[in-house]
Short mmCIF file of C-alpha atoms and ligand atoms in Angstrom, two decimals:
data_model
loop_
_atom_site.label_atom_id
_atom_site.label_comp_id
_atom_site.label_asym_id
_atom_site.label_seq_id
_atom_site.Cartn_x
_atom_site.Cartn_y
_atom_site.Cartn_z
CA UNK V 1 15.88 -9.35 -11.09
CA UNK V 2 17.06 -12.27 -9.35
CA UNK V 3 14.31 -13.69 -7.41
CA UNK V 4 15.74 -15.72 -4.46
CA UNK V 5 15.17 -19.30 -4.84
CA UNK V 6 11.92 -20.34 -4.12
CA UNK V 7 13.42 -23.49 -1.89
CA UNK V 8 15.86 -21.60 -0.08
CA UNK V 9 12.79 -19.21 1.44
CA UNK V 10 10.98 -22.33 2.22
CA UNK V 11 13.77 -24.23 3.82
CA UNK V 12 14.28 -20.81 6.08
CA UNK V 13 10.95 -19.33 6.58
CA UNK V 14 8.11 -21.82 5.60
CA UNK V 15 5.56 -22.76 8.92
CA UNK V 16 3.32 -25.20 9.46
CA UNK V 17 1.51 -24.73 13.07
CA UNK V 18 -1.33 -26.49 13.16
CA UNK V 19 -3.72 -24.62 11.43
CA UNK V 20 -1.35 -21.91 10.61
CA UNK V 21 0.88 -22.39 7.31
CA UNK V 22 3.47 -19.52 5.53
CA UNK V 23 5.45 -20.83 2.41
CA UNK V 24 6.66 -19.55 -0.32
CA UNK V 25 5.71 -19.87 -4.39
CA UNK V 26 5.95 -18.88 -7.88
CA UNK V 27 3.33 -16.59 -8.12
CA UNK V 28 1.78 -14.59 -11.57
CA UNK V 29 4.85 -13.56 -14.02
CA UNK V 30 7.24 -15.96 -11.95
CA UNK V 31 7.75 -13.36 -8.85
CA UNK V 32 7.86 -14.94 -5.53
CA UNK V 33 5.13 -15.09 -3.10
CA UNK V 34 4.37 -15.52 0.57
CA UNK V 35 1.22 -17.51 1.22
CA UNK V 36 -0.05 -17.30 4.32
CA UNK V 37 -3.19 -19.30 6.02
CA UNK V 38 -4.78 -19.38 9.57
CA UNK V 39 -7.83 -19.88 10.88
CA UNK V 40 -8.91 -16.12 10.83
CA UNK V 41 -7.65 -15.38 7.63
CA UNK V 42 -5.39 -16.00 4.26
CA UNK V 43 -3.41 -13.49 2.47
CA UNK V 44 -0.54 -13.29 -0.35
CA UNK V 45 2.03 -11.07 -0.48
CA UNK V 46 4.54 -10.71 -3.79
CA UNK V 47 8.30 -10.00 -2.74
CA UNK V 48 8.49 -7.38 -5.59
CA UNK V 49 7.31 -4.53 -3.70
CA UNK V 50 6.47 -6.37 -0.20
CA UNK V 51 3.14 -6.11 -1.88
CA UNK V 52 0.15 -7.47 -0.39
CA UNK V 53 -2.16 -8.84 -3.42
CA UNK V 54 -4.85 -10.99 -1.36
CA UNK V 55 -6.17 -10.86 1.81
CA UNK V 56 -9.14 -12.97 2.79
CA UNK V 57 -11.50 -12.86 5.81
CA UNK V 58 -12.00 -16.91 7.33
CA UNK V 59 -15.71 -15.23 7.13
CA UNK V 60 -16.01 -12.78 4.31
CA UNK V 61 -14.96 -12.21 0.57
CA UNK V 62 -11.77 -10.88 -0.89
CA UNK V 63 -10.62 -7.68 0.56
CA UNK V 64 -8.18 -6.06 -1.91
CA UNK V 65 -8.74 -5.47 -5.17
CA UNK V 66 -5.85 -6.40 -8.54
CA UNK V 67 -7.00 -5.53 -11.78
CA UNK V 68 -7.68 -8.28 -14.31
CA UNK V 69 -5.81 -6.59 -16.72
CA UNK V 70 -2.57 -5.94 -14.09
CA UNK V 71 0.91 -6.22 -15.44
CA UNK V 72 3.24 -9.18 -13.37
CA UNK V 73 6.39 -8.35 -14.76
CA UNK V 74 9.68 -7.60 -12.84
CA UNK V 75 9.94 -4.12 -11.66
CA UNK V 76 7.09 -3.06 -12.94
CA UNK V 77 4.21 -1.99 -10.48
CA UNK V 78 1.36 -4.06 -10.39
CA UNK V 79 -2.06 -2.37 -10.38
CA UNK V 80 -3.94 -3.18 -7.40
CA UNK V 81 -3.13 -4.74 -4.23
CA UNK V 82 -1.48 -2.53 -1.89
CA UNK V 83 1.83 -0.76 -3.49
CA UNK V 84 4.28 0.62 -1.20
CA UNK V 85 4.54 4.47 -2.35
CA UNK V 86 8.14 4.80 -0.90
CA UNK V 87 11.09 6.82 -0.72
CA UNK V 88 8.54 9.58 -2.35
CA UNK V 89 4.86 10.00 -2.67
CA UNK V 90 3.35 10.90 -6.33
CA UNK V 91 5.81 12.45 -8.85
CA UNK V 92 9.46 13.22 -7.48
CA UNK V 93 9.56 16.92 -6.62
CA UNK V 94 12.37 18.07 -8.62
CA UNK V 95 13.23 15.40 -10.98
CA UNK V 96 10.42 14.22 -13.30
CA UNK V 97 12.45 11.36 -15.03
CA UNK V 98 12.26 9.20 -11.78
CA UNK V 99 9.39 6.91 -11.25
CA UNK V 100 6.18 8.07 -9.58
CA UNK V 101 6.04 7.07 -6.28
CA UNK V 102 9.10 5.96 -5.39
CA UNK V 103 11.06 2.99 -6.29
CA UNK V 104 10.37 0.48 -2.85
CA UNK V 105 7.46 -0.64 -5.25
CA UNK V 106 9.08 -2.15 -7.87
CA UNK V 107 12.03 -3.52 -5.88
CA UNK V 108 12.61 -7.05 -4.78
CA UNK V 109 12.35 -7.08 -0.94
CA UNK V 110 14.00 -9.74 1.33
CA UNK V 111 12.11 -11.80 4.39
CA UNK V 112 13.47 -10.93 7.22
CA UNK V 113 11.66 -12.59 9.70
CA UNK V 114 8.20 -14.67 10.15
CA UNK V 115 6.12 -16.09 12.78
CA UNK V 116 2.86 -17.08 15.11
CA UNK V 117 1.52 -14.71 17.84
CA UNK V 118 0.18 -16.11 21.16
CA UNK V 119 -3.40 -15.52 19.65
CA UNK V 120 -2.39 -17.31 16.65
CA UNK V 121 -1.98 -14.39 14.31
CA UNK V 122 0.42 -15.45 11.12
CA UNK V 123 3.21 -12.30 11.10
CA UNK V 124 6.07 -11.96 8.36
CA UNK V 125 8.36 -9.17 7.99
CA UNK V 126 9.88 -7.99 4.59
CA UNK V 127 12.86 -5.94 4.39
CA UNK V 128 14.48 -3.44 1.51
CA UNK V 129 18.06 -2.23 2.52
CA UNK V 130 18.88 0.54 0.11
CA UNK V 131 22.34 -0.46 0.27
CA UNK V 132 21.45 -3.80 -1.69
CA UNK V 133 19.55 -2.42 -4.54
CA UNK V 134 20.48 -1.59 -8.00
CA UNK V 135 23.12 1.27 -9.03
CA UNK V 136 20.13 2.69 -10.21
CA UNK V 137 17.93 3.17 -7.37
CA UNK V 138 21.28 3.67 -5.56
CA UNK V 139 21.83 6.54 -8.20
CA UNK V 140 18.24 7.82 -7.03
CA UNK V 141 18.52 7.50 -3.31
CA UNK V 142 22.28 7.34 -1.94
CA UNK V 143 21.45 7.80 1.34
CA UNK V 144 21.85 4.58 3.32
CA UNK V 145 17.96 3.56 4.66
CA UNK V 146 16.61 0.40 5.54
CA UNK V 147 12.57 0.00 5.32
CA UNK V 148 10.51 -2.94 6.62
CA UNK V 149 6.96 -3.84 5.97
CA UNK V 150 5.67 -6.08 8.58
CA UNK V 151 2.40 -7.61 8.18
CA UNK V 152 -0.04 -9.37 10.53
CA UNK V 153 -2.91 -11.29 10.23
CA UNK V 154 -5.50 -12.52 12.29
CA UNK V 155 -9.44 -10.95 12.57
CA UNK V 156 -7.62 -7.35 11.11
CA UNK V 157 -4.67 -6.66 8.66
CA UNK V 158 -2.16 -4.93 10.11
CA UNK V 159 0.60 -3.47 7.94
CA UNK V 160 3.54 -1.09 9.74
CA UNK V 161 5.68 0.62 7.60
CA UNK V 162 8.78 1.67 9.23
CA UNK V 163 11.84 3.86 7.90
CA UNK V 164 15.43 3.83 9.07
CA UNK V 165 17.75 6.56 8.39
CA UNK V 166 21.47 4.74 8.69
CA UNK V 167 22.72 7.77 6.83
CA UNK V 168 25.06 10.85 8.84
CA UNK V 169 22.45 13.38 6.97
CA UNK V 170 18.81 13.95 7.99
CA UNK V 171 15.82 12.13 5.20
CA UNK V 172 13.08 13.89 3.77
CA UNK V 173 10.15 10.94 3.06
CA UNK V 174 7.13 11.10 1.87
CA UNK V 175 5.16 7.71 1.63
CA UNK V 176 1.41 5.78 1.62
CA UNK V 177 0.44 2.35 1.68
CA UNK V 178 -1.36 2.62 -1.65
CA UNK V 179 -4.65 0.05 -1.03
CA UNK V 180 -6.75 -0.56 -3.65
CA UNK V 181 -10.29 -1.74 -1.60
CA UNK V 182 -12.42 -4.04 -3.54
CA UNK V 183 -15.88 -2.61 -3.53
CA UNK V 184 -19.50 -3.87 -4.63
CA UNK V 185 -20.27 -1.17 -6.80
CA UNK V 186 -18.76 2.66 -6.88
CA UNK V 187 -22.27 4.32 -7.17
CA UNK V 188 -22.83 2.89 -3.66
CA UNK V 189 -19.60 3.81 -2.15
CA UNK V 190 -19.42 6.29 0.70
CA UNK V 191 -16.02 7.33 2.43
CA UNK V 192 -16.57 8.59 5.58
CA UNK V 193 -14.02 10.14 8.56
CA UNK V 194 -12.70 12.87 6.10
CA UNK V 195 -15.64 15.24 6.62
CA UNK V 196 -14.14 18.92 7.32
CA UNK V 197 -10.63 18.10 6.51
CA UNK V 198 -8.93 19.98 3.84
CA UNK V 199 -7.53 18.31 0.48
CA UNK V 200 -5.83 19.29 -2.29
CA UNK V 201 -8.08 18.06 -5.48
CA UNK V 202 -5.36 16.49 -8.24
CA UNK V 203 -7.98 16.32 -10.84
CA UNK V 204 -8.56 20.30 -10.75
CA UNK V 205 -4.87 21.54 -10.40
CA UNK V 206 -4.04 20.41 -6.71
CA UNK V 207 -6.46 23.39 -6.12
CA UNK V 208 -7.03 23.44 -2.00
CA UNK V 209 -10.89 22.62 -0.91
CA UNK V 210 -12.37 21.82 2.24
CA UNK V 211 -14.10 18.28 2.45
CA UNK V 212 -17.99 18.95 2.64
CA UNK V 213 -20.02 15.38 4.06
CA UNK V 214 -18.81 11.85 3.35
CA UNK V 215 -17.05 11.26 0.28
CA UNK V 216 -18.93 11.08 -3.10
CA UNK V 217 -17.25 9.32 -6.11
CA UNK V 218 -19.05 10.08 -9.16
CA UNK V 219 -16.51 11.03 -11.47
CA UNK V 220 -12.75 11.31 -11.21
CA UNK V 221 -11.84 11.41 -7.29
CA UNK V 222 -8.09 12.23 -6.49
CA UNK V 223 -7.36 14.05 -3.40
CA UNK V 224 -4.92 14.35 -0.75
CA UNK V 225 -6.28 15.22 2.66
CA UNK V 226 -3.84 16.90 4.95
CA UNK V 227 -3.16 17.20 8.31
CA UNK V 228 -5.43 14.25 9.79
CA UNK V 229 -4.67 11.30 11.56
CA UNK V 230 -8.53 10.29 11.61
CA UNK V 231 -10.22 7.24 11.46
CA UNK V 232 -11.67 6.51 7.96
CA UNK V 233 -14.29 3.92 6.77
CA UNK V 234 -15.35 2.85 3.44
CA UNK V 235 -19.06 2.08 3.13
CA UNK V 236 -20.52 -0.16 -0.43
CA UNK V 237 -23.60 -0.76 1.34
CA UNK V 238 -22.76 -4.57 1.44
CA UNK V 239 -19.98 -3.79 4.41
CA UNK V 240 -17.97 -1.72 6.28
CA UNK V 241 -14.25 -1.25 6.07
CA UNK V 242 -12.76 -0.36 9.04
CA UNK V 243 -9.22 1.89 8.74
CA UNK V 244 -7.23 2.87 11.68
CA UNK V 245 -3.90 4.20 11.33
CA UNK V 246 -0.85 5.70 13.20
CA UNK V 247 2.11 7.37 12.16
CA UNK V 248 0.00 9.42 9.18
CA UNK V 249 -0.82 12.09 8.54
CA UNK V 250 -2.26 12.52 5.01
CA UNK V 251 -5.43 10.06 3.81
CA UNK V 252 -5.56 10.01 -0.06
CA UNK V 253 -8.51 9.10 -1.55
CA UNK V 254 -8.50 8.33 -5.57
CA UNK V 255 -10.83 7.15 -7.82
CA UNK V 256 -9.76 7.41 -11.79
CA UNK V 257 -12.89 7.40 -13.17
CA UNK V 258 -13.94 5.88 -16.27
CA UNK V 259 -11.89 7.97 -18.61
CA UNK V 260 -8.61 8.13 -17.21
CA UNK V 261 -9.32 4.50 -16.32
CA UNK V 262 -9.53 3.85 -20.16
CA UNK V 263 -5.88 5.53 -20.58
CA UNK V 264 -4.37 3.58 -18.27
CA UNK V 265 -4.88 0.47 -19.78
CA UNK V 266 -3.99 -2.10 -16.39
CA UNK V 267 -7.28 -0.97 -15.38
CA UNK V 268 -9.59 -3.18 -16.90
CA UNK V 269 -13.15 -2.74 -18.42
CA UNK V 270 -15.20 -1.32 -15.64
CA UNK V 271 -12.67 -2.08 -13.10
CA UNK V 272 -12.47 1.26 -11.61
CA UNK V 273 -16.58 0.58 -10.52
CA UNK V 274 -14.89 -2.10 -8.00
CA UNK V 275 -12.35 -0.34 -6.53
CA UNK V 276 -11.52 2.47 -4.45
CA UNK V 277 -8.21 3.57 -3.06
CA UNK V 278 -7.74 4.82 1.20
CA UNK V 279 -4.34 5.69 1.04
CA UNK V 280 -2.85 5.86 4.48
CA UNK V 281 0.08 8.45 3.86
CA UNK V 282 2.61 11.36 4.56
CA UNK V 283 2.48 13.47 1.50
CA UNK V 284 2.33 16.23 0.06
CA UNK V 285 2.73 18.86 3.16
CA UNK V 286 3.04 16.12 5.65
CA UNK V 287 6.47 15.54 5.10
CA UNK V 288 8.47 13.28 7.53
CA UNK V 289 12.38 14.03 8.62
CA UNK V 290 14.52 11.37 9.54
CA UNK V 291 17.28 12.53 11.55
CA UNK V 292 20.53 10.25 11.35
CA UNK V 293 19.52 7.16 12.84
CA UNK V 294 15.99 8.27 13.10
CA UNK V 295 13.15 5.99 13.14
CA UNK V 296 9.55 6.34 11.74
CA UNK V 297 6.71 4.13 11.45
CA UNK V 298 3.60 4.51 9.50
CA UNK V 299 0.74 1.52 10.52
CA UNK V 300 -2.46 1.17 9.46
CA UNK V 301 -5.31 -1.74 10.82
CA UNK V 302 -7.72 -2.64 8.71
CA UNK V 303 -11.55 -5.25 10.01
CA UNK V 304 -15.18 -5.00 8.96
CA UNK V 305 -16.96 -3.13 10.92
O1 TA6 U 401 -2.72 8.00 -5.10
C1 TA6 U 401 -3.36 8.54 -6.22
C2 TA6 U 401 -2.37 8.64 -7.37
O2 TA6 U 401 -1.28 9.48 -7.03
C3 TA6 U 401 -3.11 9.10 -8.61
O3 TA6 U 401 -2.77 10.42 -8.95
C4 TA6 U 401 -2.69 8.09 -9.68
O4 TA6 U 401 -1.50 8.50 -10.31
C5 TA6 U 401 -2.51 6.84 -8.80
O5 TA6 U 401 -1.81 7.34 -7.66
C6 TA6 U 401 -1.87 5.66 -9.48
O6 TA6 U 401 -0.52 5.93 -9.73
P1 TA6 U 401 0.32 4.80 -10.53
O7 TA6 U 401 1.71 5.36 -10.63
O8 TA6 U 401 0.26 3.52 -9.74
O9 TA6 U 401 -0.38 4.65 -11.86
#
């Protein structure tokens, strides 16, 4: 992969407003960063993947969880953060040799633009034209797309995910934003906002269930709520995280518990007591179609409540 020049995307994008500053650096395993600061907040996102790997509250703790054991290594995903699940959701649906959950991920995204709101809120947009990748992914996913993640901070996170369809043939996508929540403790976690909705359970055969109270995770939690565009919030009994979204229509909710956790091995000891993944999505079901030149955006706002 070769990373643009750390320099170059300081000489064209770098900021320094007053109390608001956006430049660029080497970050774990030598993949570019974007560091971002302002007075409500400070985040960093990695260029592999457009993926966000800190975000900060001026008055809280760490928001997003990375495992301690997580891989930084060119095209490889990194565990934790928020991975962009993108041109596909989960396994491919015909062709098990291509990588789970698409390939946006592990790809090296371009800045496309950066910049201060009125109300001082840092914003940066990152950009993956399918027409620039590898032969490889190109061999995956011919049809001509452009995606952009654009992120902006202030008091929330915002992060809208938006597909273009350049292509003269409609585009099936499925997609999430992938965020791992860091958490006090996963015996005291509640996920509310899904009550009633149906899911289909991954950890007992994608059987279909109906969601019965807030959201218990006492052993392996992997499900994919369809059809619901609700507000969700994720409850450790130390605070409240607020998600609003637009644009999806499938939550996923996945814990690995400790034994898959083990087999994983990015995981970490214990790590999967301090995290919990709210996967704003269209999956499964919930299947978007781009028509040629078609648009779509998925967003999703996350604050304490
Ligand atoms: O979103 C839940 C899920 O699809 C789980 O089934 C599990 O595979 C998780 O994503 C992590 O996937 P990854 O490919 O990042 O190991």
């Amino acid at each position: 992969m070769n990373s643009p020049a750390i320099g170059e995307l300081n000489d064209e994008f770098s900021i320094q407003d007053g109390n608001n500053s956006l430049h660029f650096e080497n970050g774990t395993g030598d993949i570019p960063v974007a560091v971002i600061k302002n007075e409500q907040a400070k985040a960093v996102i990695s260029l592999q993947g457009a993926q966000l790997l800190s975000w900060v509250p001026a008055a809280g703790d760490e928001m997003i969880w990375v495992s301690p054991d997580a891989c930084f290594m060119p095209g490889k995903s990194v565990r934790g953060g928020v991975p962009v699940c993108w041109p596909w959701f989960g396994a491919h649906v015909s062709n098990p040799d291509l990588p789970a959950h698409g390939f946006a991920r592990t790809s090296l995204w371009r800045v496309a633009d950066v910049g201060v709101t009125i109300t001082g809120e840092s914003e940066i947009t990152f950009r993956l034209d399918s027409r620039t990748l590898t032969d490889a992914v190109q061999a995956m996913w011919p049809q001509a797309t452009t995606l952009d993640l654009s992120l902006t901070l202030g008091t929330s996170l915002q992060l809208a995910l938006t597909s273009t369809n350049h292509s003269d043939q409609d585009m099936k996508i499925t997609q999430a934003l992938h965020t791992y929540f860091a958490i006090d403790d996963i015996a005291s976690t509640l996920v509310y906002g899904l009550e009633g909705r149906d899911y289909l359970d991954k950890s007992d055969g994608f059987s279909r269930k109906t969601q019965d109270g807030p959201v218990v995770i006492n052993t392996e939690v992997d499900r994919v709520y369809l059809q619901t565009a609700d507000d969700v919030m994720i409850d450790d009994n130390k605070r409240k995280i607020l998600i609003k979204k637009q644009g999806s229509q499938t939550t996923v909710v996945w814990n690995p518990w400790q034994a898959v956790a083990e087999k994983m091995g990015d995981l970490g000891k214990d790590g999967y007591r301090k995290m919990v993944c709210v996967e704003s999505a269209n999956a499964a079901d919930d299947v978007v179609v781009l028509e040629p030149g078609g648009r779509h955006t998925l967003s999703v706002t996350y604050s304490l409540g």
